[in-house]
């Protein structure tokens, strides 16, 4: 897994401040998941054909827009990924830039 920049969402509206998905497109969420997990692991975590058989962003978006339960799973995995990244960042000790002498 590589560290990839996450999509930046626009400023939240008053009712959406606590919603981490606010302002993100489904395409941005899917691209972040593919960059983080890759198609193979994404297909293992959410076993749908558009992730396992000749996957592409376009075909996956078409399926996810028509299938609410699959979209909910993708959004849930994205939120899990964000929590996992934040935990990993918090667990890393601060790096020192000096030589220590």
XYZ file of N, CA, C and O in Angstrom:
404
model
N 0.841 -1.172 0.000
C 0.000 0.000 0.000
C 0.890 1.239 0.000
O 1.836 1.323 0.761
N 0.543 2.169 -0.842
C 1.314 3.391 -0.915
C 0.517 4.538 -0.347
O -0.705 4.498 -0.297
N 1.228 5.556 0.064
C 0.566 6.739 0.585
C 0.197 7.629 -0.587
O 1.058 8.087 -1.318
N -1.096 7.812 -0.794
C -1.559 8.638 -1.892
C -2.310 9.835 -1.342
O -2.959 9.740 -0.300
N -2.230 10.955 -2.031
C -2.977 12.109 -1.556
C -4.472 11.851 -1.688
O -4.930 11.287 -2.674
N -5.215 12.236 -0.680
C -6.651 12.038 -0.686
C -7.323 13.236 -1.341
O -6.799 14.342 -1.299
N -8.481 13.027 -1.956
C -9.188 14.143 -2.553
C -9.537 15.176 -1.486
O -9.868 14.834 -0.359
N -9.435 16.426 -1.862
C -9.750 17.507 -0.925
C -11.185 17.933 -1.183
O -11.566 18.227 -2.306
N -11.984 17.951 -0.128
C -13.366 18.357 -0.287
C -13.496 19.863 -0.065
O -12.730 20.456 0.682
N -14.477 20.483 -0.726
C -14.687 21.914 -0.534
C -15.187 22.193 0.875
O -15.577 21.273 1.596
N -15.181 23.468 1.297
C -15.663 23.787 2.647
C -17.087 23.261 2.862
O -17.922 23.335 1.967
N -17.319 22.724 4.029
C -18.609 22.100 4.331
C -19.674 23.145 4.653
O -19.386 24.201 5.208
N -20.900 22.822 4.295
C -22.040 23.642 4.680
C -22.311 23.413 6.157
O -21.894 22.403 6.725
N -23.033 24.324 6.812
C -23.257 24.169 8.261
C -23.791 22.801 8.675
O -23.365 22.249 9.668
N -24.705 22.205 7.924
C -25.265 20.905 8.289
C -24.379 19.732 7.903
O -24.668 18.602 8.252
N -23.303 19.975 7.177
C -22.475 18.891 6.664
C -21.066 18.875 7.246
O -20.209 18.148 6.774
N -20.798 19.670 8.254
C -19.435 19.776 8.790
C -18.866 18.442 9.251
O -17.678 18.192 9.123
N -19.704 17.579 9.788
C -19.202 16.316 10.316
C -19.262 15.180 9.293
O -18.917 14.056 9.615
N -19.686 15.465 8.072
C -19.790 14.432 7.050
C -18.533 14.434 6.187
O -18.347 15.301 5.344
N -17.642 13.445 6.358
C -16.390 13.424 5.587
C -16.599 13.162 4.095
O -15.698 13.378 3.308
N -17.788 12.720 3.707
C -18.062 12.465 2.297
C -18.629 13.690 1.587
O -18.721 13.703 0.361
N -18.989 14.718 2.348
C -19.607 15.902 1.745
C -18.655 16.563 0.753
O -17.498 16.833 1.057
N -19.145 16.790 -0.443
C -18.368 17.478 -1.457
C -17.498 16.566 -2.295
O -16.901 17.008 -3.275
N -17.392 15.303 -1.939
C -16.590 14.361 -2.719
C -17.477 13.666 -3.743
O -18.595 13.256 -3.430
N -16.973 13.533 -4.938
C -17.719 12.791 -5.943
C -17.457 11.300 -5.763
O -16.449 10.894 -5.181
N -18.368 10.509 -6.272
C -18.187 9.058 -6.223
C -16.923 8.672 -6.984
O -16.186 7.776 -6.569
N -16.622 9.385 -8.059
C -15.414 9.101 -8.829
C -14.159 9.348 -8.000
O -13.224 8.548 -8.011
N -14.124 10.452 -7.247
C -12.957 10.747 -6.403
C -12.792 9.684 -5.316
O -11.671 9.261 -5.017
N -13.893 9.243 -4.729
C -13.849 8.205 -3.699
C -13.314 6.904 -4.297
O -12.420 6.266 -3.731
N -13.836 6.529 -5.461
C -13.407 5.287 -6.104
C -11.930 5.346 -6.486
O -11.183 4.390 -6.258
N -11.483 6.465 -7.034
C -10.083 6.587 -7.421
C -9.157 6.522 -6.208
O -8.076 5.931 -6.273
N -9.580 7.102 -5.091
C -8.774 7.024 -3.868
C -8.685 5.583 -3.372
O -7.620 5.124 -2.951
N -9.792 4.855 -3.433
C -9.785 3.449 -3.008
C -8.897 2.604 -3.913
O -8.136 1.751 -3.426
N -8.979 2.824 -5.209
C -8.149 2.054 -6.148
C -6.678 2.379 -5.926
O -5.823 1.485 -5.931
N -6.362 3.646 -5.686
C -4.968 4.038 -5.445
C -4.447 3.410 -4.151
O -3.289 3.009 -4.068
N -5.296 3.318 -3.142
C -4.879 2.794 -1.843
C -4.828 1.268 -1.828
O -3.856 0.678 -1.356
N -5.893 0.618 -2.314
C -6.004 -0.838 -2.219
C -5.623 -1.559 -3.508
O -5.161 -2.695 -3.455
N -5.875 -0.960 -4.659
C -5.732 -1.647 -5.934
C -7.019 -2.398 -6.250
O -7.834 -2.675 -5.365
N -7.210 -2.712 -7.535
C -8.452 -3.379 -7.944
C -8.604 -4.755 -7.307
O -9.701 -5.152 -6.926
N -7.515 -5.509 -7.198
C -7.611 -6.878 -6.673
C -8.128 -6.881 -5.234
O -9.065 -7.620 -4.903
N -7.525 -6.065 -4.385
C -7.977 -6.037 -2.984
C -9.357 -5.408 -2.860
O -10.164 -5.828 -2.026
N -9.645 -4.418 -3.693
C -10.980 -3.810 -3.669
C -12.031 -4.855 -4.022
O -13.084 -4.930 -3.384
N -11.723 -5.718 -5.005
C -12.632 -6.794 -5.376
C -12.786 -7.843 -4.294
O -13.831 -8.488 -4.182
N -11.752 -8.041 -3.471
C -11.864 -8.983 -2.351
C -12.710 -8.382 -1.230
O -13.495 -9.091 -0.588
N -12.534 -7.113 -0.981
C -13.267 -6.463 0.114
C -14.734 -6.232 -0.230
O -15.592 -6.309 0.648
N -14.997 -5.902 -1.504
C -16.374 -5.711 -1.975
C -16.514 -6.578 -3.225
O -16.154 -6.150 -4.321
N -16.990 -7.803 -3.069
C -17.002 -8.746 -4.196
C -18.129 -8.469 -5.201
O -19.186 -9.091 -5.160
N -17.887 -7.512 -6.082
C -18.810 -7.244 -7.180
C -18.020 -7.373 -8.483
O -16.824 -7.089 -8.528
N -18.682 -7.794 -9.525
C -18.013 -8.102 -10.785
C -17.280 -6.903 -11.385
O -16.235 -7.059 -12.005
N -17.808 -5.709 -11.202
C -17.152 -4.544 -11.801
C -15.775 -4.273 -11.182
O -14.979 -3.542 -11.765
N -15.478 -4.857 -10.016
C -14.160 -4.721 -9.397
C -13.255 -5.918 -9.690
O -12.043 -5.824 -9.525
N -13.835 -7.045 -10.089
C -13.046 -8.266 -10.239
C -12.831 -8.698 -11.684
O -11.852 -9.355 -11.982
N -13.743 -8.356 -12.569
C -13.653 -8.805 -13.955
C -13.456 -7.606 -14.877
O -14.395 -6.836 -15.098
N -12.243 -7.428 -15.380
C -11.887 -6.326 -16.272
C -12.322 -4.981 -15.675
O -13.125 -4.257 -16.258
N -11.803 -4.639 -14.490
C -12.274 -3.442 -13.798
C -11.833 -2.143 -14.480
O -10.754 -2.056 -15.053
N -12.712 -1.157 -14.401
C -12.381 0.192 -14.847
C -13.205 1.161 -14.017
O -14.253 0.804 -13.463
N -12.724 2.390 -13.946
C -13.451 3.400 -13.179
C -14.808 3.646 -13.821
O -15.836 3.714 -13.135
N -14.846 3.744 -15.142
C -16.104 4.043 -15.833
C -17.166 2.973 -15.587
O -18.320 3.297 -15.248
N -16.806 1.695 -15.745
C -17.800 0.634 -15.543
C -18.223 0.550 -14.080
O -19.390 0.292 -13.776
N -17.286 0.781 -13.182
C -17.610 0.734 -11.758
C -18.549 1.865 -11.375
O -19.497 1.664 -10.619
N -18.290 3.070 -11.905
C -19.172 4.203 -11.601
C -20.580 3.948 -12.106
O -21.564 4.241 -11.418
N -20.692 3.387 -13.303
C -22.004 3.091 -13.874
C -22.772 2.131 -12.963
O -23.950 2.342 -12.657
N -22.083 1.079 -12.503
C -22.724 0.108 -11.616
C -23.078 0.733 -10.271
O -24.186 0.562 -9.761
N -22.142 1.470 -9.669
C -22.364 2.024 -8.334
C -23.484 3.057 -8.321
O -24.211 3.174 -7.339
N -23.629 3.805 -9.395
C -24.702 4.807 -9.451
C -26.075 4.159 -9.540
O -27.073 4.756 -9.147
N -26.143 2.930 -10.048
C -27.418 2.218 -10.187
C -27.704 1.279 -9.025
O -28.807 0.728 -8.937
N -26.708 1.072 -8.143
C -26.838 0.046 -7.106
C -26.548 0.642 -5.733
O -25.389 0.696 -5.299
N -27.587 1.104 -5.035
C -27.378 1.793 -3.749
C -26.621 0.978 -2.707
O -25.774 1.517 -1.997
N -26.879 -0.342 -2.607
C -26.191 -1.130 -1.572
C -24.695 -1.196 -1.850
O -23.886 -1.163 -0.908
N -24.303 -1.272 -3.116
C -22.879 -1.329 -3.441
C -22.218 0.026 -3.190
O -21.089 0.092 -2.702
N -22.924 1.098 -3.508
C -22.390 2.435 -3.259
C -22.167 2.637 -1.760
O -21.150 3.190 -1.344
N -23.104 2.166 -0.936
C -22.952 2.282 0.518
C -21.713 1.523 0.994
O -20.992 1.995 1.869
N -21.463 0.360 0.417
C -20.271 -0.409 0.795
C -18.995 0.331 0.401
O -18.023 0.351 1.157
N -18.985 0.947 -0.776
C -17.819 1.707 -1.236
C -17.594 2.903 -0.319
O -16.458 3.173 0.093
N -18.658 3.621 0.011
C -18.520 4.769 0.912
C -18.042 4.338 2.289
O -17.206 4.994 2.909
N -18.544 3.204 2.773
C -18.110 2.689 4.069
C -16.641 2.290 4.059
O -15.904 2.559 5.015
N -16.196 1.663 2.980
C -14.789 1.287 2.863
C -13.910 2.527 2.790
O -12.821 2.564 3.360
N -14.385 3.567 2.122
C -13.627 4.820 2.043
C -13.460 5.421 3.443
O -12.370 5.847 3.819
N -14.528 5.434 4.229
C -14.443 5.959 5.593
C -13.503 5.110 6.443
O -12.725 5.637 7.246
N -13.546 3.789 6.272
C -12.625 2.895 6.973
C -11.187 3.214 6.591
O -10.299 3.270 7.444
N -10.949 3.435 5.292
C -9.613 3.758 4.811
C -9.112 5.059 5.446
O -7.966 5.142 5.877
N -9.981 6.074 5.510
C -9.581 7.341 6.130
C -9.199 7.146 7.595
O -8.180 7.669 8.056
N -10.012 6.377 8.340
C -9.701 6.106 9.753
C -8.390 5.348 9.880
O -7.568 5.651 10.749
N -8.174 4.376 9.016
C -6.955 3.581 9.042
C -5.720 4.446 8.766
O -4.699 4.308 9.433
N -5.830 5.343 7.813
C -4.718 6.241 7.489
C -4.434 7.177 8.658
O -3.276 7.396 9.021
N -5.486 7.708 9.269
C -5.291 8.612 10.414
C -4.651 7.886 11.589
O -3.790 8.437 12.277
N -5.060 6.642 11.828
C -4.450 5.860 12.909
C -2.979 5.604 12.631
O -2.144 5.693 13.532
N -2.656 5.270 11.402
C -1.268 5.008 11.037
C -0.424 6.267 11.181
O 0.710 6.211 11.661
N -0.975 7.408 10.791
C -0.242 8.672 10.921
C -0.026 9.028 12.390
O 1.034 9.521 12.765
N -1.024 8.757 13.221
C -0.917 9.075 14.651
C 0.063 8.132 15.351
O 0.698 8.515 16.333
N 0.199 6.915 14.851
C 1.075 5.932 15.486
C 2.554 6.130 15.123
O 3.433 5.625 15.811
N 2.816 6.849 14.032
C 4.197 7.058 13.617
C 4.882 8.031 14.573
O 4.346 9.086 14.896
N 6.083 7.685 15.039
C 6.799 8.605 15.920
C 7.293 9.803 15.098
O 7.555 9.670 13.913
N 7.381 10.971 15.729
C 7.865 12.138 14.992
C 9.305 11.913 14.554
O 10.121 11.355 15.290
N 9.615 12.326 13.338
C 10.963 12.114 12.818
C 11.852 13.278 13.244
O 11.414 14.407 13.399
N 13.116 12.960 13.445
C 14.086 14.001 13.792
C 14.934 14.255 12.564
O 15.306 13.341 11.841
N 15.247 15.525 12.330
C 16.003 15.873 11.133
C 17.474 16.092 11.421
O 18.272 16.171 10.522
N 17.840 16.178 12.673
C 19.246 16.413 13.027
C 20.033 15.116 13.119
O 19.486 14.017 13.086
N 21.352 15.226 13.233
C 22.190 14.040 13.313
C 22.376 13.577 14.766
O 22.954 12.557 15.021
N 21.869 14.387 15.707
C 21.911 13.992 17.105
C 23.189 14.342 17.819
O 23.463 13.849 18.893
N 24.073 15.165 17.255
C 25.310 15.482 17.940
C 25.291 16.788 18.604
O 24.715 17.662 18.705
